[in-house]
Short mmCIF file of C-alpha atoms in Angstrom, two decimals:
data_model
loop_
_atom_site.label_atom_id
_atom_site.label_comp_id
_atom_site.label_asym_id
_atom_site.label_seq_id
_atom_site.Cartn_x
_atom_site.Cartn_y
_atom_site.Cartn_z
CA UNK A 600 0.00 0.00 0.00
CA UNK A 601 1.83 3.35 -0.72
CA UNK A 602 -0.29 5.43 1.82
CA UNK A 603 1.67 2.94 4.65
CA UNK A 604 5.01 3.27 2.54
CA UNK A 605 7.32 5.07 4.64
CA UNK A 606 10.31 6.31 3.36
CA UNK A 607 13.92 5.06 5.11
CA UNK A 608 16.33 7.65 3.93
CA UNK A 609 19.54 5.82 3.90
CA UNK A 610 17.94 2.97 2.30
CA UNK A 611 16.73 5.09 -0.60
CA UNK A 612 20.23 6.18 -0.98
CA UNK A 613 21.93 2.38 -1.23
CA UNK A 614 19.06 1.90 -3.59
CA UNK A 615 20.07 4.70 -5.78
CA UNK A 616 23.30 6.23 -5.56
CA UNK A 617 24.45 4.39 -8.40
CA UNK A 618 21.58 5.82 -10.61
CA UNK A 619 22.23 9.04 -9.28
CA UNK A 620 25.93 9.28 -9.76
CA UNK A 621 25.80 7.55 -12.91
CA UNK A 622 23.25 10.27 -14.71
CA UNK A 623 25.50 13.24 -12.57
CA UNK A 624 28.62 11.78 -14.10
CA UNK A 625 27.30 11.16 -17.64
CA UNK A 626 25.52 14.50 -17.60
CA UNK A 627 28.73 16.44 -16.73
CA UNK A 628 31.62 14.38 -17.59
CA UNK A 629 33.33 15.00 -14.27
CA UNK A 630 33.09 12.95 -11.98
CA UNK A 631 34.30 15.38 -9.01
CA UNK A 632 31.31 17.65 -10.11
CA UNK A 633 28.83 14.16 -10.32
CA UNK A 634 29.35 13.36 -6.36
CA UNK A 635 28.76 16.38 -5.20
CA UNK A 636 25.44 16.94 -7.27
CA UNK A 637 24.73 13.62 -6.14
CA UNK A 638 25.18 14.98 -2.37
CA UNK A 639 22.98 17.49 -2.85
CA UNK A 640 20.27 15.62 -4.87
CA UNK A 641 20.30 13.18 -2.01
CA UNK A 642 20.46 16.21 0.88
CA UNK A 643 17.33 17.71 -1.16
CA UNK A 644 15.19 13.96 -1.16
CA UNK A 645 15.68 14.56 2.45
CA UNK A 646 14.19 17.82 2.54
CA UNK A 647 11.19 16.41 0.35
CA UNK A 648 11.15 13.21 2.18
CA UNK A 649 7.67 13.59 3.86
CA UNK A 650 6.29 14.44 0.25
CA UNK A 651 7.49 10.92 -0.97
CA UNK A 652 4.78 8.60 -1.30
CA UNK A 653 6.16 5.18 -2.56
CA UNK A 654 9.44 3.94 -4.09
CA UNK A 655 8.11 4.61 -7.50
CA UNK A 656 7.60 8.00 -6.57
CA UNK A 657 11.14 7.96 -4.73
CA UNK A 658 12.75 6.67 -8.06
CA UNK A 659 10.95 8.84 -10.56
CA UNK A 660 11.92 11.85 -8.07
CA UNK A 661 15.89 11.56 -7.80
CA UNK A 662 15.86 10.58 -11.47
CA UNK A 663 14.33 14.10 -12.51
CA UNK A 664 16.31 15.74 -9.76
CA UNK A 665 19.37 14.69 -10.74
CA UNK A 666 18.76 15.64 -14.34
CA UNK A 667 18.04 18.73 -13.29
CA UNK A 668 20.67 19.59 -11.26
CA UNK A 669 23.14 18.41 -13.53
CA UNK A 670 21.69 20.59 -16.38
CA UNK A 671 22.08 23.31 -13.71
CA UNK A 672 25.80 22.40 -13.09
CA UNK A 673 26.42 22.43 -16.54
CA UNK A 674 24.82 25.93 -16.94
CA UNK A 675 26.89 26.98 -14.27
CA UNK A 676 30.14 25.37 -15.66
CA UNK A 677 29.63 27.47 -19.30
CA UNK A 678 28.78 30.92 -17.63
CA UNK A 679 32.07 30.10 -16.05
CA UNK A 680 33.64 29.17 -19.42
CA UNK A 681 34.57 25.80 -18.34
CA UNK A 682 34.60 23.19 -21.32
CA UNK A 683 33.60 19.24 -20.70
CA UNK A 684 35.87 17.12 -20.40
CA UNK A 685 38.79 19.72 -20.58
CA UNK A 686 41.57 18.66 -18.35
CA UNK A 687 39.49 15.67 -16.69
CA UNK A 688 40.77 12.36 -16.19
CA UNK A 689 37.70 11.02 -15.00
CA UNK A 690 38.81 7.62 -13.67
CA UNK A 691 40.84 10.18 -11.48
CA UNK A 692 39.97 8.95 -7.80
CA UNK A 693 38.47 6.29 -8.57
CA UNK A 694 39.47 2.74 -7.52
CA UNK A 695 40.33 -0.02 -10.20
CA UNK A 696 37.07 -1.86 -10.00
CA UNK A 697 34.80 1.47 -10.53
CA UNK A 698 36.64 1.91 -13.98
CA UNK A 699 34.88 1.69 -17.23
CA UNK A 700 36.07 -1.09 -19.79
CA UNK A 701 38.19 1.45 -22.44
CA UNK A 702 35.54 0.91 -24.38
CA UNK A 703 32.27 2.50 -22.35
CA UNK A 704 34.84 4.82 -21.79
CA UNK A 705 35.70 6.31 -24.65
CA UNK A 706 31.49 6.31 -25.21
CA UNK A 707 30.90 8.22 -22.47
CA UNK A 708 33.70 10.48 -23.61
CA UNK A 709 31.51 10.59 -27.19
CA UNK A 710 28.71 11.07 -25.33
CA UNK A 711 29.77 14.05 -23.69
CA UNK A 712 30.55 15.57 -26.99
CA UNK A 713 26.83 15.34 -28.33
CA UNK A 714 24.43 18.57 -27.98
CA UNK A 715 22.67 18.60 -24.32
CA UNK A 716 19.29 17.80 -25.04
CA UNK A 717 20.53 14.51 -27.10
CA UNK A 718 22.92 13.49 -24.51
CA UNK A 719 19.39 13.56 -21.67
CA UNK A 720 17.46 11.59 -24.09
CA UNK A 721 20.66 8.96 -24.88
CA UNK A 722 20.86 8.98 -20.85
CA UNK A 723 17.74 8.12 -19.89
CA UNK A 724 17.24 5.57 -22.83
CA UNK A 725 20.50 3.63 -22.57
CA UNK A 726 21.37 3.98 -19.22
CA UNK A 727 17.58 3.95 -17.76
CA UNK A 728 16.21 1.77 -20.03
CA UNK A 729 13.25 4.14 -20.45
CA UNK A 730 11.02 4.37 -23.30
CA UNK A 731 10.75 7.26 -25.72
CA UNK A 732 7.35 7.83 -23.91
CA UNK A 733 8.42 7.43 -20.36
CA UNK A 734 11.37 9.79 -21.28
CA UNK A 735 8.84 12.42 -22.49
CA UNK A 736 7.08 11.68 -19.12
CA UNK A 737 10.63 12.25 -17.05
CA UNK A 738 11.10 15.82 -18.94
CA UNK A 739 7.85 17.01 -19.33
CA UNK A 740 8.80 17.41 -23.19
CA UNK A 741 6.68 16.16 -26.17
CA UNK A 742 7.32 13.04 -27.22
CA UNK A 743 7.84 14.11 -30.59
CA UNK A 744 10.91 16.43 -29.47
CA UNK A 745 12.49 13.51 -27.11
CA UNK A 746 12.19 10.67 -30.44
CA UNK A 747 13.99 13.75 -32.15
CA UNK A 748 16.10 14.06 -29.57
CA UNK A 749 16.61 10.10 -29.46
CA UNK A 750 17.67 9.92 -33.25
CA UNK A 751 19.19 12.60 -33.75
CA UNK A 752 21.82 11.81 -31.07
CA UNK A 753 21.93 8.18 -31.55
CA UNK A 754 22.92 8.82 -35.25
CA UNK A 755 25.35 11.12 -34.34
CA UNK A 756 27.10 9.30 -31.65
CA UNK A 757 26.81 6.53 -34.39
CA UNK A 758 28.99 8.32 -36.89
CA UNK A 759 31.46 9.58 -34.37
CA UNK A 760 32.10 6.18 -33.02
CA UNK A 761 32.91 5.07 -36.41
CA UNK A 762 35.50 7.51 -36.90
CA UNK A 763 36.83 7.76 -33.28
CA UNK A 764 36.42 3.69 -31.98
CA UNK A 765 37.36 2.14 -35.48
CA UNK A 766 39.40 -0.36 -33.50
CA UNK A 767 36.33 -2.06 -32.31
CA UNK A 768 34.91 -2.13 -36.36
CA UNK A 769 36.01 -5.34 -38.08
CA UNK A 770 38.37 -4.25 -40.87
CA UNK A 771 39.52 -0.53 -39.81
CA UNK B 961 28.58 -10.18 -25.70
CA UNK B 962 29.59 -8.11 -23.11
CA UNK B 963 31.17 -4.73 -23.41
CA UNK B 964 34.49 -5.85 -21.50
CA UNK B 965 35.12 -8.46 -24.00
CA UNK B 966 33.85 -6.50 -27.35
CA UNK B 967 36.41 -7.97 -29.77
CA UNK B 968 36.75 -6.25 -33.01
CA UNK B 969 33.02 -6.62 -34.35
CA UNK B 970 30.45 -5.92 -37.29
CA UNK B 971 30.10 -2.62 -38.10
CA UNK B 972 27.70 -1.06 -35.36
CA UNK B 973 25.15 -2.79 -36.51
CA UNK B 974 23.99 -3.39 -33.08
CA UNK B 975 25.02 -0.04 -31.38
CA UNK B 976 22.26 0.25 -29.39
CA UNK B 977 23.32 -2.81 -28.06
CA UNK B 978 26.75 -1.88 -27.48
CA UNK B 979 25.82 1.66 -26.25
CA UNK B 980 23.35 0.43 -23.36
CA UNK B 981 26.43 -2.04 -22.19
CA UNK B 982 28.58 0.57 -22.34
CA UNK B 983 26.25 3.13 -20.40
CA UNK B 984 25.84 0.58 -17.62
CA UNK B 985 25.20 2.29 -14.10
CA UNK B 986 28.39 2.75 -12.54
CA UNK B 987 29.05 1.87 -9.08
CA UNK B 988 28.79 5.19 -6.67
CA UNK B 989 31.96 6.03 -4.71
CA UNK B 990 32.02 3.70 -1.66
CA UNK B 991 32.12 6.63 0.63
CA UNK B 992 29.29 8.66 -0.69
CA UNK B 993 26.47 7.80 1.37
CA UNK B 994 28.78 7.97 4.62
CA UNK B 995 29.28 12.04 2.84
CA UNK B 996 26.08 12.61 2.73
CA UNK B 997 24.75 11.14 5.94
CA UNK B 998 28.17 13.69 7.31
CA UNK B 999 26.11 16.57 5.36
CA UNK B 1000 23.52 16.10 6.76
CA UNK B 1001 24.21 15.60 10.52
CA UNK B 1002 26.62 18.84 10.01
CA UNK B 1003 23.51 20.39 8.71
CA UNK B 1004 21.01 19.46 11.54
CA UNK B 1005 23.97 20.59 13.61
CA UNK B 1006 23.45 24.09 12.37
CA UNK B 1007 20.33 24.28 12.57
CA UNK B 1008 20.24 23.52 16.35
CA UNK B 1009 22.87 26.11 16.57
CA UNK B 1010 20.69 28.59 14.79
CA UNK B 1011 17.69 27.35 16.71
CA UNK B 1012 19.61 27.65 20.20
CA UNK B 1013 20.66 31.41 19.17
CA UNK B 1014 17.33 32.54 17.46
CA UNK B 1015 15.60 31.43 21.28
CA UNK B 1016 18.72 33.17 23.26
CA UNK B 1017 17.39 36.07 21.08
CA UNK B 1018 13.77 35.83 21.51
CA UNK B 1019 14.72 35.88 25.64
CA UNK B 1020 16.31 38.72 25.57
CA UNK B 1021 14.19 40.33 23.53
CA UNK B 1022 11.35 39.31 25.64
CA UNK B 1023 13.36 40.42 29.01
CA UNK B 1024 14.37 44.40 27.45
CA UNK B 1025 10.46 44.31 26.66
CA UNK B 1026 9.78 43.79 29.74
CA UNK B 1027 12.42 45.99 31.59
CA UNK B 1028 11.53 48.55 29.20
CA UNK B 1029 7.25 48.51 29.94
CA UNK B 1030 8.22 48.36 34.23
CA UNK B 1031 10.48 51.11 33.53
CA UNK B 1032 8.05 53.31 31.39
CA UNK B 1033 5.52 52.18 34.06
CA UNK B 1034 7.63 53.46 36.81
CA UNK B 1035 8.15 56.56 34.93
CA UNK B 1036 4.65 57.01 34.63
CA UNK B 1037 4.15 56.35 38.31
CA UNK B 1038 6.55 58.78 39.36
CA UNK B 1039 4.82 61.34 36.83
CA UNK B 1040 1.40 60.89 38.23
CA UNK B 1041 2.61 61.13 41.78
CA UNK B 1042 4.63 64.28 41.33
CA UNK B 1043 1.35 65.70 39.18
CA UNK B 1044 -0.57 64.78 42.47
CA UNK B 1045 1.78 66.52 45.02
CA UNK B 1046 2.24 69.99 42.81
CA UNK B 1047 -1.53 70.20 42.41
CA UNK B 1048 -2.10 69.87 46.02
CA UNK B 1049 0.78 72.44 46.95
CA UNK B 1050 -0.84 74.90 44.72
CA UNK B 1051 -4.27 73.90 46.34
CA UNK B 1052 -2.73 74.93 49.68
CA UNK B 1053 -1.07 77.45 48.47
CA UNK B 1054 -4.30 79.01 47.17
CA UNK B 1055 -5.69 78.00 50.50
CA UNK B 1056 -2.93 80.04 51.91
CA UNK B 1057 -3.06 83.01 49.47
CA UNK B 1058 -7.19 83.37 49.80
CA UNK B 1059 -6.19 83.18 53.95
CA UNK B 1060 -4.15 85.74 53.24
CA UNK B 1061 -6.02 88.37 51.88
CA UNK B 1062 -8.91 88.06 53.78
CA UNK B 1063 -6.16 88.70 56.69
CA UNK B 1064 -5.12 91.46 54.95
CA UNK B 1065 -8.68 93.03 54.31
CA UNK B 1066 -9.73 92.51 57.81
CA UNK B 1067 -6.21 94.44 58.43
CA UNK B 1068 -7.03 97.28 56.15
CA UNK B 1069 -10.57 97.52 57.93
CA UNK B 1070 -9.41 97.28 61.10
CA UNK B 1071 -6.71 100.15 60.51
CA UNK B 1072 -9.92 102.42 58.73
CA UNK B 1073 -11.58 101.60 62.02
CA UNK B 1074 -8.78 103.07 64.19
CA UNK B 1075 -8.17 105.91 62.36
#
């Protein structure tokens, strides 16, 4: 029953830390700037914690959230005239098992170079598994703009990858 | 086949494959919750700071309120008393004046008289 749900903070945040972190670091590309937007998303949930009324609701919550305040980071980062990616070793920090494979690696490093409102929709559809509609949902967009959004950026990334990962294409 | 492993393959044909392997979750930094649950106890340590100092204030904003109306009271006190005592004085002293001149007439008659 959701009205008896009751909310157990530091369960929600072994529950989704890694979700949290994950769209922080992908949104940003640093993964310095990812923990400590994922600090605050969590320090806000606990500020909104009585307005939580299931998991679902929990989930759907820190997902938007965390898009949001990594768009917000981002903004902040260009008024500052701060580039992706610049100067970033992202693995910096972190230990040997929390490293990519080379190859999601160099991905997320394409990733990071396609336009903003691509890079949400590839995000939330390859990392979150969500559907075109349930993305639209998550943004409050039209689901005409996120499909756009969705092949737009998916064809780009494509034809970047084949120039910059031609090591993992048979015969380059 | 699994992103780790990704030998030299087709030609992207199945990107979307590749590109939700490769966008896995990552793991969170081991310490992160322990930072957060810090934030947050440093936090609600503020805010009893700032709670302990906004009553401290309240108090002795109450107490100059209060010194402040028993003073003005006092004041007021005082300034009805003293009110009290010069209007009586000048009662008496118009008792005294009034005694005086009927003094003085009976005086003046009495001198007419002897004359």
């Amino acid at each position: 029953m959701a009205g008896d749900w009751q909310p157990d903070f530091e369960q929600l945040i072994d529950e989704h830390q890694s979700m949290v972190f994950s769209i922080a670091l992908r949104m940003t590309g640093d993964r310095g700037l990812a923990e400590e937007i994922a600090q605050d998303v969590f320090l806000e949930l606990d500020r909104h914690l009585s307005k939580i009324e299931s998991p679902l609701h929990a989930l759907l919550w820190l997902r938007r959230v965390a898009m949001s305040r990594s768009a917000d980071a981002l903004r902040r980062r260009r008024a500052r005239g701060i580039e992706q990616w610049v100067e970033i070793d992202e693995t910096h920090g972190a230990k040997a098992e929390e490293r990519p494979s080379p190859l999601a690696d160099r991905v997320e490093r394409l990733l990071a170079t396609v336009p903003e409102s691509q890079r949400v929709a590839l995000i939330l559809r390859y990392q979150e598994d969500l559907t075109p509609e349930e993305i639209a949902a998550t943004l409050g967009a039209p689901l005409a703009t996120v499909k756009s959004h969705l092949q737009r950026g998916l064809k780009l990334l494509r034809a970047k990858a084949a120039i910059h990962l031609k090591e993992y294409v048979r015969g380059a | 086949m699994e992103p780790e492993s990704l030998e030299p393959v087709g030609d992207f044909a199945d990107f979307e494959r590749e590109l939700q392997a490769a966008l896995a979750r990552r793991p969170a930094p081991p310490d992160l919750k322990r930072k957060i649950v810090g934030r947050l106890w440093q936090q609600a340590g503020r805010s009893h700071r700032r709670m302990v100092w906004m009553e401290r204030l309240a108090a002795s904003l109450i107490l100059a309120a209060v010194a402040s109306g028993a003073a003005f009271w006092h004041h007021e006190v005082e300034k009805r008393r003293g009110e009290e005592a010069k209007q009586q004085v000048f009662t008496a002293l118009r008792i005294a004046n009034h005694a005086l001149e009927q003094m003085n007439a009976q005086l003046a008659e009495h001198n007419r008289d002897a004359q």
